[in-house]
Structure formats: structure tokens, C-alpha cells
mmCIF file of C-alpha atoms in Angstrom:
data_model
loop_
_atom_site.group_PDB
_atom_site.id
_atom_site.type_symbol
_atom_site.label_atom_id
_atom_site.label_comp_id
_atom_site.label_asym_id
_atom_site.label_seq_id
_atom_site.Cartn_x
_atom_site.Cartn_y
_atom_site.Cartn_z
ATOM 1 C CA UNK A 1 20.873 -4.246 0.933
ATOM 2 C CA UNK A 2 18.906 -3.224 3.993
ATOM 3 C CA UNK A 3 15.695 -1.171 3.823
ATOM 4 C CA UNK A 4 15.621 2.405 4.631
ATOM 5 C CA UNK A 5 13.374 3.293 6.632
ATOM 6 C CA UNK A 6 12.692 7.076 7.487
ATOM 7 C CA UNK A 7 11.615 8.562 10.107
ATOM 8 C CA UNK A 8 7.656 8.985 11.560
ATOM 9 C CA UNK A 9 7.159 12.305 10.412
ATOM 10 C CA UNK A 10 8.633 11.999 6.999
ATOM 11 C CA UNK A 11 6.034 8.511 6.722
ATOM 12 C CA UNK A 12 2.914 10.597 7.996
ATOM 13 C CA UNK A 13 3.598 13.076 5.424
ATOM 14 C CA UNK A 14 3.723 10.627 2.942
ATOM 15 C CA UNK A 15 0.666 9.170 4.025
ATOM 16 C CA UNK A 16 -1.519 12.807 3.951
ATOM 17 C CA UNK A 17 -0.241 13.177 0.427
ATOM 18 C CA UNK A 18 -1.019 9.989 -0.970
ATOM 19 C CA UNK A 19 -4.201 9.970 0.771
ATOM 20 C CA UNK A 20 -4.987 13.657 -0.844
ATOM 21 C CA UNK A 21 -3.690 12.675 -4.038
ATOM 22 C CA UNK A 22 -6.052 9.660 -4.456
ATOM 23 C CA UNK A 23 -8.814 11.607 -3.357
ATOM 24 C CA UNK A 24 -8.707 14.328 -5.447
ATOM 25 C CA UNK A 25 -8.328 11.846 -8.460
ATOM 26 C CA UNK A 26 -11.301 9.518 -8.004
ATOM 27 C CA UNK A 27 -13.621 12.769 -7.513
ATOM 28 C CA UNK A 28 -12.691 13.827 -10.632
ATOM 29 C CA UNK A 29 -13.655 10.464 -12.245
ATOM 30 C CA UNK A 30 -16.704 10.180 -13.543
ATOM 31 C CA UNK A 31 -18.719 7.609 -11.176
ATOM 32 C CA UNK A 32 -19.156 4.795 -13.458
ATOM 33 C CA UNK A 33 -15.810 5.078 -14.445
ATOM 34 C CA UNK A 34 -15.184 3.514 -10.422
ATOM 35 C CA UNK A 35 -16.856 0.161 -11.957
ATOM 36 C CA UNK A 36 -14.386 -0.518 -14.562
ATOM 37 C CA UNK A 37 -12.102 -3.422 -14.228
ATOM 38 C CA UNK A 38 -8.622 -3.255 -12.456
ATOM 39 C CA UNK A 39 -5.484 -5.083 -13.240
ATOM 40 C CA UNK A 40 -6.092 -7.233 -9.850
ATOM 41 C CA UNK A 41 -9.867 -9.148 -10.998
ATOM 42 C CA UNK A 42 -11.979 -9.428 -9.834
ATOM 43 C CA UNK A 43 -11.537 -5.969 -8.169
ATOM 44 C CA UNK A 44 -13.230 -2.777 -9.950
ATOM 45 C CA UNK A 45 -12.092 0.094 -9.246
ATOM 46 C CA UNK A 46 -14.222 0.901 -6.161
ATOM 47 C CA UNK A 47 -13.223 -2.469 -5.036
ATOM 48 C CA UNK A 48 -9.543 -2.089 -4.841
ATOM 49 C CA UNK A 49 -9.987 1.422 -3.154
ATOM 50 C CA UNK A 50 -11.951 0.220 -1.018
ATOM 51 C CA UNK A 51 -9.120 -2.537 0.108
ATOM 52 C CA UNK A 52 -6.667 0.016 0.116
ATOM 53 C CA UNK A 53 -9.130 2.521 2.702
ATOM 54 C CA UNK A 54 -9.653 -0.355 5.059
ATOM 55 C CA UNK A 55 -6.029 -1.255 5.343
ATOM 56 C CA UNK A 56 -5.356 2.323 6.108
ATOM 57 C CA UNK A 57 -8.233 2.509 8.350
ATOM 58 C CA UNK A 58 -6.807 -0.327 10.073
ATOM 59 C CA UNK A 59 -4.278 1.846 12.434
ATOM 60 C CA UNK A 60 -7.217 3.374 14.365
ATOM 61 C CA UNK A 61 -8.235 0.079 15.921
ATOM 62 C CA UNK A 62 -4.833 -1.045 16.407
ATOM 63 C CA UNK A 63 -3.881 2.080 18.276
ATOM 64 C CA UNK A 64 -7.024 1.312 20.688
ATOM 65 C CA UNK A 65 -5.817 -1.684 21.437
ATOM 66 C CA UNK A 66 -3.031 -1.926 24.070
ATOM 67 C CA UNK A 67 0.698 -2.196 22.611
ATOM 68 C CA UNK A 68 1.337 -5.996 22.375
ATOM 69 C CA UNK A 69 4.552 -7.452 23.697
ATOM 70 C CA UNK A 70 7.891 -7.811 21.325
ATOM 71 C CA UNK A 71 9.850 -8.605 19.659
ATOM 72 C CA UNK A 72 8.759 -6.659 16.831
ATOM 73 C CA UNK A 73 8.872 -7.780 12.888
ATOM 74 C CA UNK A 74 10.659 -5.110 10.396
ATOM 75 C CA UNK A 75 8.263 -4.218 7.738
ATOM 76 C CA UNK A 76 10.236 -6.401 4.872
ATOM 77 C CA UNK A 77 8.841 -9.788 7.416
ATOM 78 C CA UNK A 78 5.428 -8.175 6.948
ATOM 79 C CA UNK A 79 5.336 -9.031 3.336
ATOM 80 C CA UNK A 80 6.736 -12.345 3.772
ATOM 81 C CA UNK A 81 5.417 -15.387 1.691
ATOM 82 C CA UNK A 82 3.336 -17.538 4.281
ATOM 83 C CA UNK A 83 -0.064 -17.732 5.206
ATOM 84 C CA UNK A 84 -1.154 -14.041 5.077
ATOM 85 C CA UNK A 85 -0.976 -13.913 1.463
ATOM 86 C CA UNK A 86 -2.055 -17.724 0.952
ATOM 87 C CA UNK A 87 -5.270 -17.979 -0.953
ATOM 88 C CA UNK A 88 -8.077 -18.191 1.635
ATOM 89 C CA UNK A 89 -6.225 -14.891 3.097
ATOM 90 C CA UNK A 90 -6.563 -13.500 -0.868
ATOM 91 C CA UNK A 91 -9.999 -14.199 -1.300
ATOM 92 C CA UNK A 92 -10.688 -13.088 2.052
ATOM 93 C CA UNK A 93 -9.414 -9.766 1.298
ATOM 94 C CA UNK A 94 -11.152 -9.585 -2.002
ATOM 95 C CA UNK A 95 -14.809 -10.511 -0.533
ATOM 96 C CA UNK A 96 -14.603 -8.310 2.289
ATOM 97 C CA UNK A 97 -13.677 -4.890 0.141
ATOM 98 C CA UNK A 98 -15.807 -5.688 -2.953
ATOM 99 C CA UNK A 99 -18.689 -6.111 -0.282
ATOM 100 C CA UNK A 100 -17.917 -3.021 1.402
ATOM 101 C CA UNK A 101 -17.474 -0.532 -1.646
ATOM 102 C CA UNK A 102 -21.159 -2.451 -2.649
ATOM 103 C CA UNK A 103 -22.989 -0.909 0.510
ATOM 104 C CA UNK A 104 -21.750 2.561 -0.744
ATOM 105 C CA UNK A 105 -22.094 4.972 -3.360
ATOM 106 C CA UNK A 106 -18.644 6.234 -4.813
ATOM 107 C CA UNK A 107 -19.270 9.419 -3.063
ATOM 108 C CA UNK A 108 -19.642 7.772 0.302
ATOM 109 C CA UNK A 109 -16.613 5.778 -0.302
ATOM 110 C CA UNK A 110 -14.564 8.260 -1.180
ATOM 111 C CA UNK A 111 -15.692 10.579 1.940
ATOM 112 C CA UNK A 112 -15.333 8.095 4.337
ATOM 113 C CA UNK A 113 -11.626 7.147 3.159
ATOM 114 C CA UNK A 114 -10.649 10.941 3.049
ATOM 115 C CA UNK A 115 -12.213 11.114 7.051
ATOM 116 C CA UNK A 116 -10.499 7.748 7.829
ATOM 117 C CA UNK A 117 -7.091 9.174 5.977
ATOM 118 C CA UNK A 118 -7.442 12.394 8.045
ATOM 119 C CA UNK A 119 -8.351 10.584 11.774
ATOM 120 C CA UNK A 120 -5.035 7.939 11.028
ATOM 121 C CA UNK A 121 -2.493 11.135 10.354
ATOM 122 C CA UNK A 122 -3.820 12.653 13.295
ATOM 123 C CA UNK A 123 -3.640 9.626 15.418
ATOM 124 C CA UNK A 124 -0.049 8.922 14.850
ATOM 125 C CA UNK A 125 1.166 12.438 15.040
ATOM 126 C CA UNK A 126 0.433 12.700 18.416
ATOM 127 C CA UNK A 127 1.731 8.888 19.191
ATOM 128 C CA UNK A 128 5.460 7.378 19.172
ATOM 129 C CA UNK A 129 6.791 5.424 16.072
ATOM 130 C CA UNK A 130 8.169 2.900 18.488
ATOM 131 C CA UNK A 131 4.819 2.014 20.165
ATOM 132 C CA UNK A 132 3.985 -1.904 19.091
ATOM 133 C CA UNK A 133 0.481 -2.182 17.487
ATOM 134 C CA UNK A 134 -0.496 -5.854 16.305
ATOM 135 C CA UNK A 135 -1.243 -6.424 12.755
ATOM 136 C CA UNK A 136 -3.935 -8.013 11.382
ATOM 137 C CA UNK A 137 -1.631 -11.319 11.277
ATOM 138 C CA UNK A 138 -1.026 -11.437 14.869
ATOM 139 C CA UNK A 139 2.654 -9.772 14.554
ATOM 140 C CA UNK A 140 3.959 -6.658 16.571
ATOM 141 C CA UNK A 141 5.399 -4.429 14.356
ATOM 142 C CA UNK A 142 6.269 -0.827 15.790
ATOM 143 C CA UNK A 143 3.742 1.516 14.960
ATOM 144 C CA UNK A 144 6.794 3.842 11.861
ATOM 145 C CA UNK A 145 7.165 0.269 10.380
ATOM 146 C CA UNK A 146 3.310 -0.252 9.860
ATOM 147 C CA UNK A 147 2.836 2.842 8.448
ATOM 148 C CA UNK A 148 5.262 2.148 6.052
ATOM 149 C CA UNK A 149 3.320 -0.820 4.649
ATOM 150 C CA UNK A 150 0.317 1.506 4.563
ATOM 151 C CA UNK A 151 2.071 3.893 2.358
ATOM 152 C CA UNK A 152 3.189 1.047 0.375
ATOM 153 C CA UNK A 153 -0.823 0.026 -0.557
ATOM 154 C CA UNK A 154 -1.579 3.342 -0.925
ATOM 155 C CA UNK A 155 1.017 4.165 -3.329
ATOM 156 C CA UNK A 156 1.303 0.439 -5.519
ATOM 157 C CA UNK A 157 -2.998 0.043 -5.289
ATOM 158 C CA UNK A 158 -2.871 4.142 -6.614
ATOM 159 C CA UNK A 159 -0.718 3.044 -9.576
ATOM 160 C CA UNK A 160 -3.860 0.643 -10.587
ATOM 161 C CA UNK A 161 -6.310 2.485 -10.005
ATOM 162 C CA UNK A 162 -4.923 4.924 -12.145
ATOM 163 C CA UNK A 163 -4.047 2.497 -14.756
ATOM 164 C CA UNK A 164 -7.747 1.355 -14.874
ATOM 165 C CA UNK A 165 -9.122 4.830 -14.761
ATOM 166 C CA UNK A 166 -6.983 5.550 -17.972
ATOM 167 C CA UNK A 167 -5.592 8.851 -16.269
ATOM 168 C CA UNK A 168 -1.555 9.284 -15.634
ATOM 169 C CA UNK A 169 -0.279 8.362 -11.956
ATOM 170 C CA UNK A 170 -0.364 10.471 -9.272
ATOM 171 C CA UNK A 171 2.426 9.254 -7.420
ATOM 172 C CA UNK A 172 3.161 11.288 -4.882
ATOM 173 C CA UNK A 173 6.571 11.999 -4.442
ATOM 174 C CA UNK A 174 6.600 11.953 -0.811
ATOM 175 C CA UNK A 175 5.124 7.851 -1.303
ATOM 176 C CA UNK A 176 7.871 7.132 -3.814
ATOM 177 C CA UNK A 177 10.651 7.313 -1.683
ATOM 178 C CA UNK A 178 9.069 5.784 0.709
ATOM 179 C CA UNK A 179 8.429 2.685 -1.412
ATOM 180 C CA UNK A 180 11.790 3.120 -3.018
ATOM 181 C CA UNK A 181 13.083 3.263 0.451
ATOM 182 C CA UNK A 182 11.700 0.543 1.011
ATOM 183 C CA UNK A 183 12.522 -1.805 -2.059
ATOM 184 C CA UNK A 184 16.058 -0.414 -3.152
ATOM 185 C CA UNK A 185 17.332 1.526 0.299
ATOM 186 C CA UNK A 186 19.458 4.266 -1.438
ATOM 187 C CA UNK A 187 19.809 2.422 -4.733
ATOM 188 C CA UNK A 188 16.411 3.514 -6.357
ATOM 189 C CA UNK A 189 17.750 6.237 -8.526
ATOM 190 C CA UNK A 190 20.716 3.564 -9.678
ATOM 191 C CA UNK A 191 17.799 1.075 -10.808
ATOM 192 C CA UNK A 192 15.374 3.581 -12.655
ATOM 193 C CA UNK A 193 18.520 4.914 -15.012
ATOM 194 C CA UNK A 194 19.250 1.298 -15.649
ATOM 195 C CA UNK A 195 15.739 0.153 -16.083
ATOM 196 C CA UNK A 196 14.999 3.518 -18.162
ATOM 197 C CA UNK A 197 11.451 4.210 -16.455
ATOM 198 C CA UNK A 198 10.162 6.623 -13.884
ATOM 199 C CA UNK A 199 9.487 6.279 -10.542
ATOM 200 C CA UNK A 200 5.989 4.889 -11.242
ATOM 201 C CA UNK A 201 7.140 2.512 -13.989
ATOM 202 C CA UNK A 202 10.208 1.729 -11.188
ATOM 203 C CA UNK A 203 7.484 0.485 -8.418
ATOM 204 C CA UNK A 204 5.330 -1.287 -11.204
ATOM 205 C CA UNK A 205 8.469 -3.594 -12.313
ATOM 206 C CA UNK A 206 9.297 -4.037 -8.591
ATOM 207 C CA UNK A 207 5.776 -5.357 -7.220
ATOM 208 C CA UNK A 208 4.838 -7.031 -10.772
ATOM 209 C CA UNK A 209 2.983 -4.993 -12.034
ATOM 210 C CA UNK A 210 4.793 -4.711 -15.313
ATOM 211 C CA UNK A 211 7.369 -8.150 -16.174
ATOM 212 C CA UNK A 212 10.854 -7.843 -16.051
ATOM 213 C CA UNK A 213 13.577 -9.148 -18.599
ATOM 214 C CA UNK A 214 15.560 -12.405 -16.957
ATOM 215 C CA UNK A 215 18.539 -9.719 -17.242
ATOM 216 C CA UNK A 216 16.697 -6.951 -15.524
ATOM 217 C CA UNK A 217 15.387 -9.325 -12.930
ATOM 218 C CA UNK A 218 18.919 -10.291 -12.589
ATOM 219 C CA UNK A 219 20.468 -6.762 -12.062
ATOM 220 C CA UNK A 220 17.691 -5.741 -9.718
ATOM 221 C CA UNK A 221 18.956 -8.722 -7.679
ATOM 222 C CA UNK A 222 22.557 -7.219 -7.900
ATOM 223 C CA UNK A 223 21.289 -3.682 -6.827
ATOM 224 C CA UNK A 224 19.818 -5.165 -3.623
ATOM 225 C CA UNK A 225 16.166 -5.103 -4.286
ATOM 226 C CA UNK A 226 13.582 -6.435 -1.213
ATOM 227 C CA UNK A 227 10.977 -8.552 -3.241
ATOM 228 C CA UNK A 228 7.301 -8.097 -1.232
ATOM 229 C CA UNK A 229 4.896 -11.025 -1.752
ATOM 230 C CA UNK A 230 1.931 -9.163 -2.561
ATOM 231 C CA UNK A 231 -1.410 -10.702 -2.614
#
């Protein structure tokens, strides 16, 4: 089943809501609370935010840099199972977050994700979904389609982070269909009823966060589900 994938101004809202929503929810965490252990070790939880605020922050250098030529990937060929997510690329990603959220407090973290957050929405307002940026792998990918995968960490690396912090998930809704949009096209709804979870416990099962039965796995299959290799 193919992807649905919405339209620039329906992804930019989703990424100002996530974005607020996570901010709002590590501020109110106590700031030891940001050192506990995360379902991803050997990220805390400052270390997996801070992973998740550099791949956002990401678009602002790729818009500076002039469009590359095409063809473009789709953002499904983003998450494919090669190199990126092999595991020098892994423990690259690992080392250079954990490093970064160590050179800050929590409080300068979290203020220079919500500035970040705020610059990127901005930014691709006022630019065309269609305009190629390059990804950090080297592939074009039109500029809608990246976002996409930025709501996607925002919204899978929340669900964590919330898990770890021992608070409920603040899911937007505005990043859930995204995501869903992304995983199930229109079949989402279909999967949760059958599956008998939410929207969060819907994205956990579908990224692996939470195992799946051999018959859920198998039905999932049937519904059309886009697996992501995630790192």
C-alpha cells in the first residue's frame, strides 16, 4: 500500500506541534530526571533529545546549500536498510548527540531545540516542498518528503522519551497521522481496532518499540504496513 504523504503545510504544522509538545514536557521534568536511561542505551534522556534536535536542526543547513540534482528518493527509500543505519553510522549517531547534550545544561538544550524548531518552521514556510535538499546520506529527497522523516523522529524519539520520563505520551495528533500516513497510508485506523491500542501504542508496535505476535506481524503485513529500518 503506498504511503500518504500530505501536503507541506499540513507537515509544518505537524512539525510546530510536536516540537511545542516536547518542549513543554521536558521543562516540566525535573532536570535530573533528563539523565535517566532510555529504551535506546546507551542514550539518557538528554541524549536521545538531543539526536532528535540535531536531526531537526539539520534542514537549516540543507536549505543553505544549493538544491542538488534528481532524481529524488521518496521518504520510505530514506529508511531503507543499507549503510546509513549500519553500525559505524549507529554509533556515530549515538557519540555525536550524547557529546552534544554533555556541553549543555538541560535548560540550554532545551532552548536551543525550541529556537532551532522555530527557525526550521519558518524556513520551510516560506520555501517550496518540491525544492531538492541533500540528506545527510548523500540522497536528494524533495524538501515535503524530508520533513516527513523529521516528524517521524520527533514523534517515535517523543514516545521514549516519554516512556523513560515515566509521564503519558504527548503525541501530537497532528504527528500521528503523519506517521500513520506514513506507515499504513489510509489503513491506520483499520490496524489500531485490530491491534486494540492507541495511536501511540499503534507507532510503538510499528517501529519496535513494543513486539508484535507472529499473527499480528502477519496482519500488519496484509494491511499494507511500510516497515522503516530504524537505527
Amino acid at each position: 500500500m503506498a504511503s500518504l504523504i500530505p501536503d507541506a503545510a499540513t507537515v509544518g504544522v505537524a512539525i510546530a506541534a510536536e516540537s511545542a509538545a516536547l518542549v513543554t514536557a521536558l521543562r516540566a521534568a525535573p532536570p535530573a530526571d533528563l539523565d535517566r536511561p532510555t529504551c535506546c542505551p546507551p542514550w539518557t534522556v538528554r541524549g536521545e533529545f538531543a539526536h532528535a534536535a540535531i536531526a531537526l536542526s539539520r534542514t537549516l543547513a540543507m536549505l543553505d546549500a544549493p538544491p542538488p540534482p534528481g532524481p529524488p528518493i521518496d521518504t520510505a527509500r530514506y529508511y531503507s536498510p543499507d549503510e546509513r543505519f549500519s553500525p559505524p553510522a549507529d554509533r556515530e549517531r549515538v557519540d555525536s548527540a550524547q557529546d552534544f547534550a554533555q556541553r549543555r545544561t538541560p535548560a540550554e538544550l532545551i532552548g536551543w531545540f525550541e529556537e532551532q524548531a522555530a527557525q526550521v518552521v519558518a524556513r520551510v514556510a516560506g520555501t517550496p516542498g518540491s525544492r531538492l535538499v541533500t540528506t545527510r546520506h548523500g540522497d536528494p529527497m524533495r524538501l515535503t518528503d524530508f520533513q516527513v522523516t523529521r516528524v517521524v523522529e520527533l514523534a517515535v524519539h517523543g514516545l521514549d522519551l516519554a516512556d523513560a520520563l515515566g509521564v503519558a505520551p504527548w503525541l501530537t495528533p497532528q504527528a500521528a497521522g503523519i506517521v500513520e500516513g506514513l506507515l499504513f497510508g489510509p489503513s491506520a485506523p483499520l490496524a489500531a481496532r485490530e491491534l486494540g491500542v492507541d495511536r501511540a501504542g499503534l507507532l510503538r508496535r510499528a517501529t519496535g518499540r513494543v513486539a508484535v505476535s507472529d499473527a499480528e506481524h502477519a496482519r500488519l503485513r496484509e494491511l499494507g504496513i511500510t516497515w522503516l529500518t530504524l537505527g
